[in-house]
Amino acid sequence: MDILRFATAGSVDDGKSTLIGRLLFDSKAIFEDQLEAVERTSRDRGTEYTDLSLLTDGLRAEREQGITIDVAYRYFATPRRKFIIADTPGHIQYTRNMVTGASTADLAIILIDARKGVLEQSRRHAFLTTLLRVPHLVLAVNKMDLVDYSQERFEEIREEFTSFASKLNAPDLTFIPISALHGDNVVSRSENMPWYNGSSLLHHLENVHIASDRNLVDVRFPVQYVIRPQRATDPAFHDYRGYAGQVAGGVLKPGDEVTHLPSGLSTRIASIDTFDGPVDEAFPPMSVTLRLEDDIDISRGDMICRPNNQPQAAQELEAMVCWMTDASKLGPRTKLTIKHTTRTARALVRDLHYRLDVNTLHRDESAQTLGLNEIGRVSLRVTQPLFVDDYARNRLTGGFILVDEVTNNTVGAGMIVEAR
Amino acid sequence: MLQRDYTTSQLDVLEAEAIHIMREVAAEFERPCLLFSGGKDSIVMLRIAEKAFWPAPIPFPLMHVDTGHNFPEVIEFRDRRVAELGARLIVASVQDSIDAGRVVEETGRRASRNRLQTTTLLDAIEDNEFDAVFGGARRDEEKARAKERVFSFRDEFGQWDPKNQRPELWNLYNARLRKGENIRVFPLSNWTELDIWDYIRREGIEIPSIYFAHTRKVFERDGMLLADNPWITRGEDEPVYEAVVRYRTVGDATCTGAVESAAATVEQIIEEIAATRITERGATRADDRASEAAMEDRKREGYF
């Protein structure tokens, strides 16, 4: 059994909570006491139906205002897979939350109301999931029961969305007609839509192939922590020196020739250690400890890669940045702390090339700043080299966060498009 | 081109993520500590810590916030496990907080030290100058927890502000703090109760005996089975009887309920949990039943 992480985008009106509620309920991930609590609250508030959004909207303020203000994580499992749902609010003012939820997602479900078709917000959700390089996208055309399960309506929406998605460089795209309320094509295939030959939503989630979405080609091992057991009880470990980290790309094997950055020195992997014993290979997302054949001065923030396949050692970055605070704005000369893999440096904004309208994809080149939830193309200069890849090639070595140096808050998320 | 399918099992993914989180903390903070109660989640967390730094010892102390209302089997287990690892254990005692006048003992039939723990915890964090505190909480436990970050920022009063949390993207965690502030770190955020038990089975991890079916003197209150013990005031309408029970969670003995169960092995517990229709906190925690937002309110004050 493996894990699929997926993000859901849409508003309560699209039936998102109903859909999540149904997936959880049908997979027995909602328990009786939770359902009773939701039913009780729904009754107290005078709602006629059981409001399943109460299951996910856990904070007092959310329940009081009837809105989702933050990413909620939900869990369910079938015999085939464990699922982690990042349930993100769909409204434009929560773009930063959707970006957060999409950053780790293998798949995103965008909900469309069959009556309303592709709206501005559907295009925004599609843009954000492709910007964050979520590898699989599912367009769930919901409320099919309200359009008489019409194949024609479904095809119309499919065509409209496909033509828009071609501009986005959208990944694997799947369209599923559903009714979350009645359960059509959610867990099992619907008898109401005999014209639909594809999988039910759950079947698709269980079977979509994600193992090859990770980058297994470019070896990238950001050094996280140096393990030196100074008071080891076992004398065998007196001289032990291991480099601990989580593999961010490629497959490493003992005996492989590797290069250390920033020094550029090469050596071989002596062994790949874990608490449970040495292993024959390491690949994402394994957390392991490397021992190397030669003594090289290596510390946290360094990178281990292959001699003939190295990331860029860059101090000038071009990136798409999503700004995440209303306390300040990003503009030329803004100074920030940047965290990329295990390395932290300082960054100076050199230029804001344009601000992107996330609804129309229009580039506003006259923009001077980025405010909360705005996305733009930015040039950064950093105080020490970062070992980067294009975000499109590797999300872990292409993504970074920006931290405000006064408040210490995380204020931006960046995706590298070009490095020098 | 690739010779094989690099599929990774759910427990391996969760373990790798938790190890990554622990190493980030060890690398970026000056004074971390790990909350260890002898409960199953903290036991799993401790095993992850052992794995993350092997062959070096765990590079931070353990801390138990002790209400004084304990199950003796759990304290015995706690001390034995700490000795095996050669770790340092700090015991922060609620009784000491009461004696020092920092908190006042609740009175009456439903008196509990559950809420008092928060003061003891915050005082211990301040006294020891801890800047990062590992907790075993999981997002699937409770709806307020479902919104919590892996690195959960606390201000100088130890408070959690759910509306003002730091965004958390990819596997990048923001460890920046000012003096007096701290981060609660939850490496098991993405684990479910079933994942914890699957992992305990896979790793062959020892757990305290009260998790398995045993005969105990209990009485019923609010549909929960509470153990008859010296710290609890029982009414005449709450007769004690013997039952075969086990604990799904381990907390303060005055507010942690047992469930009727014959599960005597980890395998049987997994079967039982897979079939159960009630959440672990719903079944066993009086403290969460107080109100709709009981957990959120306690967390805002600085609770685990």
PDB file of C-alpha atoms in Angstrom, chain A residues 1-3 5 28 30-34 41 56 58-60 62-63 69-70 72-73 75 82 96 99-100 103-104 211 214 216 224-225 227 229 231 237 240 244-246 274-276 281 283 285 287-289 300 337 339 341 344 391 400-401 403 406 408-410 413-414, chain B residues 2 4-10 13-14 16-17 19-20 23-24 26-28 50-57 59 139-140 143 146-147 149 160 162-163 165-174 176-178 189-192 195 203 276-279 282 292-293 296-297:
ATOM      1  CA  MET A   1       0.000   0.000   0.000  1.00  0.00           C
ATOM      2  CA  ASP A   2       1.380   3.418  -0.955  1.00  0.00           C
ATOM      3  CA  ILE A   3       0.226   6.997  -0.302  1.00  0.00           C
ATOM      4  CA  ARG A   5      -1.622  13.022  -1.532  1.00  0.00           C
ATOM      5  CA  LYS A  28     -15.548   4.404   6.628  1.00  0.00           C
ATOM      6  CA  ILE A  30     -15.972   9.143   9.283  1.00  0.00           C
ATOM      7  CA  PHE A  31     -16.862   7.772  12.657  1.00  0.00           C
ATOM      8  CA  GLU A  32     -20.183   7.709  14.400  1.00  0.00           C
ATOM      9  CA  ASP A  33     -19.201  10.188  17.083  1.00  0.00           C
ATOM     10  CA  GLN A  34     -17.953  12.632  14.433  1.00  0.00           C
ATOM     11  CA  THR A  41     -24.315  21.221  15.245  1.00  0.00           C
ATOM     12  CA  THR A  56     -13.468  19.705   7.817  1.00  0.00           C
ATOM     13  CA  GLY A  58     -12.601  22.568  12.543  1.00  0.00           C
ATOM     14  CA  LEU A  59     -11.851  26.002  13.906  1.00  0.00           C
ATOM     15  CA  ARG A  60     -14.293  28.048  15.933  1.00  0.00           C
ATOM     16  CA  GLU A  62     -14.666  28.795  10.561  1.00  0.00           C
ATOM     17  CA  ARG A  63     -17.793  27.360  12.066  1.00  0.00           C
ATOM     18  CA  ILE A  69      -9.918  29.684   6.218  1.00  0.00           C
ATOM     19  CA  ASP A  70      -7.087  27.244   6.185  1.00  0.00           C
ATOM     20  CA  ALA A  72      -7.376  21.035   6.488  1.00  0.00           C
ATOM     21  CA  TYR A  73      -5.786  17.642   6.201  1.00  0.00           C
ATOM     22  CA  TYR A  75      -7.102  10.907   5.943  1.00  0.00           C
ATOM     23  CA  LYS A  82      -3.716   5.501   1.930  1.00  0.00           C
ATOM     24  CA  ARG A  96      -1.823  31.090  -0.588  1.00  0.00           C
ATOM     25  CA  VAL A  99      -0.574  26.944  -3.188  1.00  0.00           C
ATOM     26  CA  THR A 100       0.394  25.392   0.157  1.00  0.00           C
ATOM     27  CA  SER A 103       2.929  21.980  -3.099  1.00  0.00           C
ATOM     28  CA  THR A 104       2.975  18.393  -1.853  1.00  0.00           C
ATOM     29  CA  ALA A 211       5.721   6.187  -8.600  1.00  0.00           C
ATOM     30  CA  ARG A 214       9.328  11.595  -8.619  1.00  0.00           C
ATOM     31  CA  LEU A 216      14.518   9.241 -10.300  1.00  0.00           C
ATOM     32  CA  GLN A 224      20.686  17.823   6.337  1.00  0.00           C
ATOM     33  CA  TYR A 225      22.679  16.781   9.378  1.00  0.00           C
ATOM     34  CA  ILE A 227      26.047  12.290  12.329  1.00  0.00           C
ATOM     35  CA  PRO A 229      28.526   9.634  17.535  1.00  0.00           C
ATOM     36  CA  ARG A 231      30.140   9.028  22.881  1.00  0.00           C
ATOM     37  CA  PHE A 237      31.446   3.886  15.657  1.00  0.00           C
ATOM     38  CA  TYR A 240      31.826   7.172  12.218  1.00  0.00           C
ATOM     39  CA  ALA A 244      22.040  12.365   6.874  1.00  0.00           C
ATOM     40  CA  GLY A 245      19.318  13.617   4.567  1.00  0.00           C
ATOM     41  CA  GLN A 246      16.230  12.867   2.537  1.00  0.00           C
ATOM     42  CA  THR A 274      19.843   3.237   8.230  1.00  0.00           C
ATOM     43  CA  PHE A 275      18.943   2.156  11.770  1.00  0.00           C
ATOM     44  CA  ASP A 276      17.647  -1.081  10.251  1.00  0.00           C
ATOM     45  CA  GLU A 281      19.852   1.818  -2.910  1.00  0.00           C
ATOM     46  CA  PHE A 283      15.654   7.085  -3.783  1.00  0.00           C
ATOM     47  CA  PRO A 285      11.529  10.073  -0.397  1.00  0.00           C
ATOM     48  CA  SER A 287      15.680   9.403   4.697  1.00  0.00           C
ATOM     49  CA  VAL A 288      19.112   7.775   4.903  1.00  0.00           C
ATOM     50  CA  THR A 289      22.681   8.397   6.009  1.00  0.00           C
ATOM     51  CA  ARG A 300      24.454  21.026   6.386  1.00  0.00           C
ATOM     52  CA  THR A 337      15.720  35.157   4.178  1.00  0.00           C
ATOM     53  CA  LYS A 339      15.292  28.631   2.604  1.00  0.00           C
ATOM     54  CA  THR A 341      16.470  22.467   0.507  1.00  0.00           C
ATOM     55  CA  THR A 344      19.390  29.137   4.271  1.00  0.00           C
ATOM     56  CA  TYR A 391      11.046  23.576 -10.523  1.00  0.00           C
ATOM     57  CA  PHE A 400      11.969  27.703  -1.900  1.00  0.00           C
ATOM     58  CA  ILE A 401      10.333  29.755   0.835  1.00  0.00           C
ATOM     59  CA  VAL A 403      10.963  34.480   5.373  1.00  0.00           C
ATOM     60  CA  VAL A 406      11.723  41.135  11.132  1.00  0.00           C
ATOM     61  CA  ASN A 408      10.129  35.677  11.032  1.00  0.00           C
ATOM     62  CA  ASN A 409       6.933  34.778   9.175  1.00  0.00           C
ATOM     63  CA  THR A 410       6.926  32.734   5.991  1.00  0.00           C
ATOM     64  CA  ALA A 413       6.863  30.675  -1.924  1.00  0.00           C
ATOM     65  CA  GLY A 414       9.029  30.501  -5.022  1.00  0.00           C
TER      66      GLY A 414
ATOM     67  CA  LEU B   2      13.864   2.014 -15.109  1.00  0.00           C
ATOM     68  CA  ARG B   4      11.784  -1.552 -11.349  1.00  0.00           C
ATOM     69  CA  ASP B   5       8.875   0.231  -9.823  1.00  0.00           C
ATOM     70  CA  TYR B   6      10.056   2.505  -7.027  1.00  0.00           C
ATOM     71  CA  THR B   7       6.829   2.322  -5.077  1.00  0.00           C
ATOM     72  CA  THR B   8       7.236   3.107  -1.401  1.00  0.00           C
ATOM     73  CA  SER B   9       4.899   1.721   1.233  1.00  0.00           C
ATOM     74  CA  GLN B  10       2.834   4.117   3.327  1.00  0.00           C
ATOM     75  CA  VAL B  13       6.891   7.284   3.451  1.00  0.00           C
ATOM     76  CA  LEU B  14       5.580   8.378   6.853  1.00  0.00           C
ATOM     77  CA  ALA B  16      11.001   9.017   6.126  1.00  0.00           C
ATOM     78  CA  GLU B  17       8.993  12.211   6.546  1.00  0.00           C
ATOM     79  CA  ILE B  19      12.894  11.366  10.318  1.00  0.00           C
ATOM     80  CA  HIS B  20      13.364  14.363   8.021  1.00  0.00           C
ATOM     81  CA  ARG B  23      16.712  16.069  11.725  1.00  0.00           C
ATOM     82  CA  GLU B  24      15.556  19.551  10.701  1.00  0.00           C
ATOM     83  CA  ALA B  26      18.120  18.915  15.576  1.00  0.00           C
ATOM     84  CA  ALA B  27      19.947  20.996  12.950  1.00  0.00           C
ATOM     85  CA  GLU B  28      18.093  24.280  13.360  1.00  0.00           C
ATOM     86  CA  GLU B  50      16.364   6.629  17.622  1.00  0.00           C
ATOM     87  CA  LYS B  51      16.364   5.932  13.880  1.00  0.00           C
ATOM     88  CA  ALA B  52      16.979   9.527  12.816  1.00  0.00           C
ATOM     89  CA  PHE B  53      20.293   9.887  14.652  1.00  0.00           C
ATOM     90  CA  TRP B  54      21.607   6.326  14.745  1.00  0.00           C
ATOM     91  CA  PRO B  55      24.359   5.382  15.509  1.00  0.00           C
ATOM     92  CA  ALA B  56      24.571   8.560  17.583  1.00  0.00           C
ATOM     93  CA  PRO B  57      22.391   8.869  20.673  1.00  0.00           C
ATOM     94  CA  PRO B  59      20.617  14.564  20.745  1.00  0.00           C
ATOM     95  CA  ARG B 139      -4.013  15.533  12.576  1.00  0.00           C
ATOM     96  CA  ASP B 140      -6.538  12.713  12.382  1.00  0.00           C
ATOM     97  CA  LYS B 143     -10.664  18.668  14.046  1.00  0.00           C
ATOM     98  CA  ALA B 146      -6.376  18.831  11.438  1.00  0.00           C
ATOM     99  CA  LYS B 147      -5.439  22.455  10.795  1.00  0.00           C
ATOM    100  CA  ARG B 149       1.220  22.860  11.064  1.00  0.00           C
ATOM    101  CA  TRP B 160      -1.350  29.024  19.411  1.00  0.00           C
ATOM    102  CA  PRO B 162      -4.860  29.187  14.458  1.00  0.00           C
ATOM    103  CA  LYS B 163      -5.762  32.102  12.191  1.00  0.00           C
ATOM    104  CA  GLN B 165      -0.182  30.195  11.109  1.00  0.00           C
ATOM    105  CA  ARG B 166       2.908  30.132   8.950  1.00  0.00           C
ATOM    106  CA  PRO B 167       2.315  28.593   5.520  1.00  0.00           C
ATOM    107  CA  GLU B 168       4.137  25.275   5.141  1.00  0.00           C
ATOM    108  CA  LEU B 169       5.200  24.186   1.653  1.00  0.00           C
ATOM    109  CA  TRP B 170       7.034  21.152   0.258  1.00  0.00           C
ATOM    110  CA  ASN B 171       9.327  19.787   2.957  1.00  0.00           C
ATOM    111  CA  LEU B 172      10.583  23.235   3.959  1.00  0.00           C
ATOM    112  CA  TYR B 173       9.984  24.189   7.583  1.00  0.00           C
ATOM    113  CA  ASN B 174      10.484  27.683   8.997  1.00  0.00           C
ATOM    114  CA  ARG B 176      12.909  31.208  12.837  1.00  0.00           C
ATOM    115  CA  LEU B 177      12.149  32.431  16.362  1.00  0.00           C
ATOM    116  CA  ARG B 178      12.742  35.228  18.787  1.00  0.00           C
ATOM    117  CA  SER B 189       1.088  14.786  11.803  1.00  0.00           C
ATOM    118  CA  ASN B 190       0.180  12.635   8.804  1.00  0.00           C
ATOM    119  CA  TRP B 191      -0.159   9.325  10.664  1.00  0.00           C
ATOM    120  CA  THR B 192      -3.516   7.832  11.536  1.00  0.00           C
ATOM    121  CA  ASP B 195      -0.714   3.692  10.894  1.00  0.00           C
ATOM    122  CA  GLU B 203       8.759  -2.731  14.151  1.00  0.00           C
ATOM    123  CA  THR B 276     -14.473   0.376  15.061  1.00  0.00           C
ATOM    124  CA  ARG B 277     -16.917   3.178  14.321  1.00  0.00           C
ATOM    125  CA  ILE B 278     -15.886   5.601  17.061  1.00  0.00           C
ATOM    126  CA  THR B 279     -12.769   7.791  17.111  1.00  0.00           C
ATOM    127  CA  GLY B 282     -14.451  10.239  21.265  1.00  0.00           C
ATOM    128  CA  GLU B 292     -17.393  21.631  20.381  1.00  0.00           C
ATOM    129  CA  ALA B 293     -14.130  23.560  20.514  1.00  0.00           C
ATOM    130  CA  GLU B 296      -9.000  24.294  20.083  1.00  0.00           C
ATOM    131  CA  ASP B 297      -9.479  26.301  23.271  1.00  0.00           C
TER     132      ASP B 297
END
